[in-house]
PDB file of N, CA and C in Angstrom:
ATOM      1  N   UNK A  20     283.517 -11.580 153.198  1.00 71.00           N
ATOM      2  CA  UNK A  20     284.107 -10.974 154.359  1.00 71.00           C
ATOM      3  C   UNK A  20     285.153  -9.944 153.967  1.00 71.00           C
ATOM      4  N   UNK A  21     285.943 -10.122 152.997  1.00 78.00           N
ATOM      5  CA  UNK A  21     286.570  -9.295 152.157  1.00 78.00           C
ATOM      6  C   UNK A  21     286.005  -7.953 152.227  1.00 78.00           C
ATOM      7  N   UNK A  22     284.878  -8.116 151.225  1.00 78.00           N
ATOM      8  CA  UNK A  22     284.596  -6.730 151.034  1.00 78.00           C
ATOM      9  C   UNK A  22     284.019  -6.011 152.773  1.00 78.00           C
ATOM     10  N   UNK A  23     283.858  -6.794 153.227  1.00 73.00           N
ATOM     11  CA  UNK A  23     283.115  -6.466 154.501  1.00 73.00           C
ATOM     12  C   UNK A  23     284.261  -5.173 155.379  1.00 73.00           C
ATOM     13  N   UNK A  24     285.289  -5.845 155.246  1.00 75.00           N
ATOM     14  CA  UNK A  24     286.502  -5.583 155.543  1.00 75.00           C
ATOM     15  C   UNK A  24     287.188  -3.861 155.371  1.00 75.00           C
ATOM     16  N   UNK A  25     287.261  -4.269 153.584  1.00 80.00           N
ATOM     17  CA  UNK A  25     287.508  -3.027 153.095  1.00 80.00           C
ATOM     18  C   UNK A  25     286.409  -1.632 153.291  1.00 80.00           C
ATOM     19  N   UNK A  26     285.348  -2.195 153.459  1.00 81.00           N
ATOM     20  CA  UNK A  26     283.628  -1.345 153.437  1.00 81.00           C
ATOM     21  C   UNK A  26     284.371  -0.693 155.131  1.00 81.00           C
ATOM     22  N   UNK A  27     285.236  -1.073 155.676  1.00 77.00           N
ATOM     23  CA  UNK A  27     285.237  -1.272 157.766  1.00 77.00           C
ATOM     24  C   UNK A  27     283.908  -1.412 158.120  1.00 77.00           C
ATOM     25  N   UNK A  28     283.095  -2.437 157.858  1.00 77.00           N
ATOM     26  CA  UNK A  28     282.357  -2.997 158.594  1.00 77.00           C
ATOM     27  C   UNK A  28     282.580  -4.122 159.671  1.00 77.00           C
ATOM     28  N   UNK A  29     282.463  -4.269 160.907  1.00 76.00           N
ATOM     29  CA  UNK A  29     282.248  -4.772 161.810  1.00 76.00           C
ATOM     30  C   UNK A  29     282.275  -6.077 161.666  1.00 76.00           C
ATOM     31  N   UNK A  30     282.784  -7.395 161.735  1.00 78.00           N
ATOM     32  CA  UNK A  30     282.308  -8.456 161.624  1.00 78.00           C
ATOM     33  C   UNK A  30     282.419  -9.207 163.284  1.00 78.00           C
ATOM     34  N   UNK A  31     281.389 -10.088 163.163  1.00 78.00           N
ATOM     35  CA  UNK A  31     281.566 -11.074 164.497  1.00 78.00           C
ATOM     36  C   UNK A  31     280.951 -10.531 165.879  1.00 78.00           C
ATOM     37  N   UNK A  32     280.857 -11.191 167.081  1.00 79.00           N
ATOM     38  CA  UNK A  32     280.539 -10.839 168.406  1.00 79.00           C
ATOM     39  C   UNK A  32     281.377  -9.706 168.444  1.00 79.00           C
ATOM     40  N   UNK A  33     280.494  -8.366 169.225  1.00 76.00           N
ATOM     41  CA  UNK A  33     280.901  -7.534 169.828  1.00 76.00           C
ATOM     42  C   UNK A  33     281.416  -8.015 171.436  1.00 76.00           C
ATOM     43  N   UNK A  34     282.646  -6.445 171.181  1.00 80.00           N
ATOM     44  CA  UNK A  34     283.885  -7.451 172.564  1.00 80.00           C
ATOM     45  C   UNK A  34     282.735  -5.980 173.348  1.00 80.00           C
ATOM     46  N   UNK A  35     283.267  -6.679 174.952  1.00 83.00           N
ATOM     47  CA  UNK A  35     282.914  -5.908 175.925  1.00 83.00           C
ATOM     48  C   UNK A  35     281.586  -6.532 176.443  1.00 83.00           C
ATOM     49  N   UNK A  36     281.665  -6.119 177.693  1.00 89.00           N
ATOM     50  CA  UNK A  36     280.423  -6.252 178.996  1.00 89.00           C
ATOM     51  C   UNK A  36     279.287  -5.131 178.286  1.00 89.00           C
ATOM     52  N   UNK A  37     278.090  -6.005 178.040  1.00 92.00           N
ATOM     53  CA  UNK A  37     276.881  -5.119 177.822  1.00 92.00           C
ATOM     54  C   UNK A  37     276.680  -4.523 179.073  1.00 92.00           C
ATOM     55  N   UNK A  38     275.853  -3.215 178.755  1.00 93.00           N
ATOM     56  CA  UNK A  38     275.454  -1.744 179.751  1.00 93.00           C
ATOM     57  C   UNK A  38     274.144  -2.998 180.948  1.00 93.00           C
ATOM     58  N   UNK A  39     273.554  -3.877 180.786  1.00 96.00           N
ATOM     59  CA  UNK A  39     272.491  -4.455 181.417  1.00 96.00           C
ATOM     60  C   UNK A  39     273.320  -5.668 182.594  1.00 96.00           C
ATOM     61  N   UNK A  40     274.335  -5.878 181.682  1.00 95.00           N
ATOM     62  CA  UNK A  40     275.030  -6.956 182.305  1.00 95.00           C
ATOM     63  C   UNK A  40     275.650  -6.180 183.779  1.00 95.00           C
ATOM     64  N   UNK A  41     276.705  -5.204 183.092  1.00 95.00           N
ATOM     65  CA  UNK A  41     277.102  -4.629 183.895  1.00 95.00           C
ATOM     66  C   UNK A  41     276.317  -4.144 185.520  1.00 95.00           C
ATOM     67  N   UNK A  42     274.852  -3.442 185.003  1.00 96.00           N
ATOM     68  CA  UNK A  42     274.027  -3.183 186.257  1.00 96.00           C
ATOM     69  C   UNK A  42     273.855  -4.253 187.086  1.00 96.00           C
ATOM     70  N   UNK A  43     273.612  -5.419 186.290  1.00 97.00           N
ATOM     71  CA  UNK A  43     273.302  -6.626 187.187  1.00 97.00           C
ATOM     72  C   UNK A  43     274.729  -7.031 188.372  1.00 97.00           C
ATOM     73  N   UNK A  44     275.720  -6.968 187.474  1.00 97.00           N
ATOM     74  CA  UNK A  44     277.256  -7.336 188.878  1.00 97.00           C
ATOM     75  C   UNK A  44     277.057  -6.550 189.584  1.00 97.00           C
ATOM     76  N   UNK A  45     276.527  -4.681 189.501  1.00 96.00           N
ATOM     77  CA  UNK A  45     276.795  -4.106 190.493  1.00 96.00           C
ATOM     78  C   UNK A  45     275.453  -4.230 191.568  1.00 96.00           C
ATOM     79  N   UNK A  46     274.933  -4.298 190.990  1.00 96.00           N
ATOM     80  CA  UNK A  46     273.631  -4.862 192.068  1.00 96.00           C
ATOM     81  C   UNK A  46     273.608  -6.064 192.864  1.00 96.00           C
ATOM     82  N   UNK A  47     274.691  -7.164 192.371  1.00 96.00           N
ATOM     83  CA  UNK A  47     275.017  -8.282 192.945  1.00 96.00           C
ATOM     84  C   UNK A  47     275.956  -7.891 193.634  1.00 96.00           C
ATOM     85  N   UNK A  48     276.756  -7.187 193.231  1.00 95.00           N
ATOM     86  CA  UNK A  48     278.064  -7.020 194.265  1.00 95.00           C
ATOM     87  C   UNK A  48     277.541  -6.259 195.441  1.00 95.00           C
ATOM     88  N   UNK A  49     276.764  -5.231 195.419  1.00 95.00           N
ATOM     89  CA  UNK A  49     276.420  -4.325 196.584  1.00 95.00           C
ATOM     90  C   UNK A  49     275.617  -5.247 197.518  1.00 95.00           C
ATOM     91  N   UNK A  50     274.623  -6.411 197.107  1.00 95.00           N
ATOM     92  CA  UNK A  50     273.781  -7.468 197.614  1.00 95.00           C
ATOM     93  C   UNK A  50     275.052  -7.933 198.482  1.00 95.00           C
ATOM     94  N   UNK A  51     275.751  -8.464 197.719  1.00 94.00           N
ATOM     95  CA  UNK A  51     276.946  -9.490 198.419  1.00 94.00           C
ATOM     96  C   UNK A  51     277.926  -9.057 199.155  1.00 94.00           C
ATOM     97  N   UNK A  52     277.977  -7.345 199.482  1.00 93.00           N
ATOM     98  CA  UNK A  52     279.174  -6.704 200.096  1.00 93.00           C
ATOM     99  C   UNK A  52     278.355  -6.064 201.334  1.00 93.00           C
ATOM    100  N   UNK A  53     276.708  -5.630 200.907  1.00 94.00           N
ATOM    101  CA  UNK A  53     276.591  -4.924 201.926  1.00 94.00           C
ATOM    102  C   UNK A  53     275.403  -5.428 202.629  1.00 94.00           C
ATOM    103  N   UNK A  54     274.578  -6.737 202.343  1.00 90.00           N
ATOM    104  CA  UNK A  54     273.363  -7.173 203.054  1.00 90.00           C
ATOM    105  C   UNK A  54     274.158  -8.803 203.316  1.00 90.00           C
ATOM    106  N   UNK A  55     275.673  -9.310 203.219  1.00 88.00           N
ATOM    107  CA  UNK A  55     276.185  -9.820 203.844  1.00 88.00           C
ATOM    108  C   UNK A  55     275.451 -11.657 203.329  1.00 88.00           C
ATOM    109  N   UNK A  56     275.099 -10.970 201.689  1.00 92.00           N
ATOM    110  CA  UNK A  56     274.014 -12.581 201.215  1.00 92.00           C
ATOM    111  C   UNK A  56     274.954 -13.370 200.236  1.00 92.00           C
ATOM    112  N   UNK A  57     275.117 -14.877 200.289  1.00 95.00           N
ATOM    113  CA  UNK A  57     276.386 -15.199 199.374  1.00 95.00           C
ATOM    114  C   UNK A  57     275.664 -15.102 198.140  1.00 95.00           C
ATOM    115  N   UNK A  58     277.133 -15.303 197.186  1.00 95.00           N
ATOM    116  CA  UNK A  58     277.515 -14.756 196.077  1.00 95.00           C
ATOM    117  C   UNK A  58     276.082 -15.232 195.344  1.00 95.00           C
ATOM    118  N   UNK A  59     275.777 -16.916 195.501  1.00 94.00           N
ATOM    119  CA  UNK A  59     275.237 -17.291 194.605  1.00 94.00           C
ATOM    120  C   UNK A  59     273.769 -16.940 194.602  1.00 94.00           C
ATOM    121  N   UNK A  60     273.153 -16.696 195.668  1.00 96.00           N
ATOM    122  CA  UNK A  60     271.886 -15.528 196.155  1.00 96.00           C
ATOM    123  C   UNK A  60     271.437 -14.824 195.864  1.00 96.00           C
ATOM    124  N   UNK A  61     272.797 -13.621 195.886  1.00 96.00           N
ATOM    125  CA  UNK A  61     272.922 -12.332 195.125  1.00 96.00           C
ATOM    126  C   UNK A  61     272.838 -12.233 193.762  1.00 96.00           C
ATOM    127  N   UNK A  62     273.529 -13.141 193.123  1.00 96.00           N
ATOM    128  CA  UNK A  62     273.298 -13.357 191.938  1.00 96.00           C
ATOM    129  C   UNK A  62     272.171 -13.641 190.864  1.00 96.00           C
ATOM    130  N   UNK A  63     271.196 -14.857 191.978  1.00 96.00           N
ATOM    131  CA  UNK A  63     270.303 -14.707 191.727  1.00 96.00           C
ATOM    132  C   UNK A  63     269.070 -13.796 191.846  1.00 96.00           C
ATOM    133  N   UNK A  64     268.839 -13.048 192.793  1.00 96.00           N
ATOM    134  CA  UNK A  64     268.446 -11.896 192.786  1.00 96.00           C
ATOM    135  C   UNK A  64     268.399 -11.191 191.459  1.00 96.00           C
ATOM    136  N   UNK A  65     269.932 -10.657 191.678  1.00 96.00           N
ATOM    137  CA  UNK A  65     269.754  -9.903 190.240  1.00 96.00           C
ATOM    138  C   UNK A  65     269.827 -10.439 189.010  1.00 96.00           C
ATOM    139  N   UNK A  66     269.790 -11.506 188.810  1.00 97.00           N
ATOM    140  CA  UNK A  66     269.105 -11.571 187.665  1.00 97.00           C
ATOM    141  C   UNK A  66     270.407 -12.232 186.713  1.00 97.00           C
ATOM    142  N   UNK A  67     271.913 -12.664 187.094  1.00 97.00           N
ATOM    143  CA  UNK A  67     273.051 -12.720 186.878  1.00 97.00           C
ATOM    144  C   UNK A  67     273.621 -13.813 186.944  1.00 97.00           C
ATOM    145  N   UNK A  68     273.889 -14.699 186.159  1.00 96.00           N
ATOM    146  CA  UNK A  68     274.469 -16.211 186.390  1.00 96.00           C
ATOM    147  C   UNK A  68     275.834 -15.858 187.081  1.00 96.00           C
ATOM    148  N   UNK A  69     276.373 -16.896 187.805  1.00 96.00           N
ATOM    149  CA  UNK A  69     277.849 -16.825 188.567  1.00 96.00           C
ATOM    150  C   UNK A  69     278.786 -16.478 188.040  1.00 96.00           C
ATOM    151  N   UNK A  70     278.852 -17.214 186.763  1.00 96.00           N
ATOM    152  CA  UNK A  70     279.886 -16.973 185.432  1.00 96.00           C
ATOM    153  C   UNK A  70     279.979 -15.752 185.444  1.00 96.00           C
ATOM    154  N   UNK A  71     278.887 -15.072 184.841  1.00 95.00           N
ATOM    155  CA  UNK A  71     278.735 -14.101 184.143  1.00 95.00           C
ATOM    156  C   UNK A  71     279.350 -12.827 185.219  1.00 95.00           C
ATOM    157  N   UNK A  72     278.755 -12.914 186.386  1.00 96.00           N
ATOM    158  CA  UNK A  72     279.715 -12.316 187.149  1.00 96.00           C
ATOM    159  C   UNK A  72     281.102 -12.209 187.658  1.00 96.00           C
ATOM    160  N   UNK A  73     281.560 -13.554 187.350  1.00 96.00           N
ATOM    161  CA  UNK A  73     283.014 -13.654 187.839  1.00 96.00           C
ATOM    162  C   UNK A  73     283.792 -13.207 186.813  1.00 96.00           C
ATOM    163  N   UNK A  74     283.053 -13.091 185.602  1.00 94.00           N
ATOM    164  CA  UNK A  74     283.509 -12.811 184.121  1.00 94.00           C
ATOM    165  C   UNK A  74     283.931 -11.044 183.904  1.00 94.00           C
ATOM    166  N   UNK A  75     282.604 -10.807 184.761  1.00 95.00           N
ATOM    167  CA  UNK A  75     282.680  -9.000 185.051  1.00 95.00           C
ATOM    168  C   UNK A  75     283.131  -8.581 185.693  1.00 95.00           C
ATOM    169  N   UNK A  76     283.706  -9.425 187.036  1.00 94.00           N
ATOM    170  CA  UNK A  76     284.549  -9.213 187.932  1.00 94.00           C
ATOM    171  C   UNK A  76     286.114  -9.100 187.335  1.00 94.00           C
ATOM    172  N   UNK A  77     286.479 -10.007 186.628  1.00 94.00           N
ATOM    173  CA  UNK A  77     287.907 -10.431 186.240  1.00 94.00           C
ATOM    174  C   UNK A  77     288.020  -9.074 185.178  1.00 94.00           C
ATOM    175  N   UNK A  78     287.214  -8.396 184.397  1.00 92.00           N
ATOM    176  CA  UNK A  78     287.195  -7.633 183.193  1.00 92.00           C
ATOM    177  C   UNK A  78     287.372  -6.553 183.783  1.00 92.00           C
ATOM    178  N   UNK A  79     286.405  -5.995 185.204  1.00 90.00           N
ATOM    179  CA  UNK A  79     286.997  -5.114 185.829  1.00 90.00           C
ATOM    180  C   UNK A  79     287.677  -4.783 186.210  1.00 90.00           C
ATOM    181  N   UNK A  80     288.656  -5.830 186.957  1.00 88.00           N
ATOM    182  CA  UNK A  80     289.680  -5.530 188.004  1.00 88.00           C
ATOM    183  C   UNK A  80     291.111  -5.433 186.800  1.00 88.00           C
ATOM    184  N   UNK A  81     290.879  -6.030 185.444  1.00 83.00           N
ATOM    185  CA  UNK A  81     291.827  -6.068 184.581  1.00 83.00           C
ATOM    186  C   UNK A  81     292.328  -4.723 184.401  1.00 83.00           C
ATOM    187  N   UNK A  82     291.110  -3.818 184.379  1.00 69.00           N
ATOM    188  CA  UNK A  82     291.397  -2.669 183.810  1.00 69.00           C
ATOM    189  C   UNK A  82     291.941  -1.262 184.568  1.00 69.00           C
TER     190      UNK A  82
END
């Protein structure tokens, strides 16, 4: 890991909301804001566990 280090190579899980993940909250959120369907519905729809959304929710609003 050392040399990994000095090389600046990358080690471990990449931080941040993947680009797929992301489409999926907003497709859940627009489900759940504008066809008036609960969260957990919407979610399923798109394709998005609850977590995973409340996860993208909290990451968003952080920023």
């Amino acid at each position: 890991m050392e040399g990994a280090r000095r090389r600046k190579k990358l080690i471990g899980r990449p931080k941040g909301i993947k680009k797929e993940t992301l489409e999926r909250y907003h497709f859940a959120f627009h489900l759940y804001e504008n066809k008036n369907i609960p969260i957990d519905k919407a979610c399923k729809q798109a394709g998005i566990s609850k977590t995973s959304f409340y996860r993208v929710e909290k990451t968003i609003k952080k920023k």
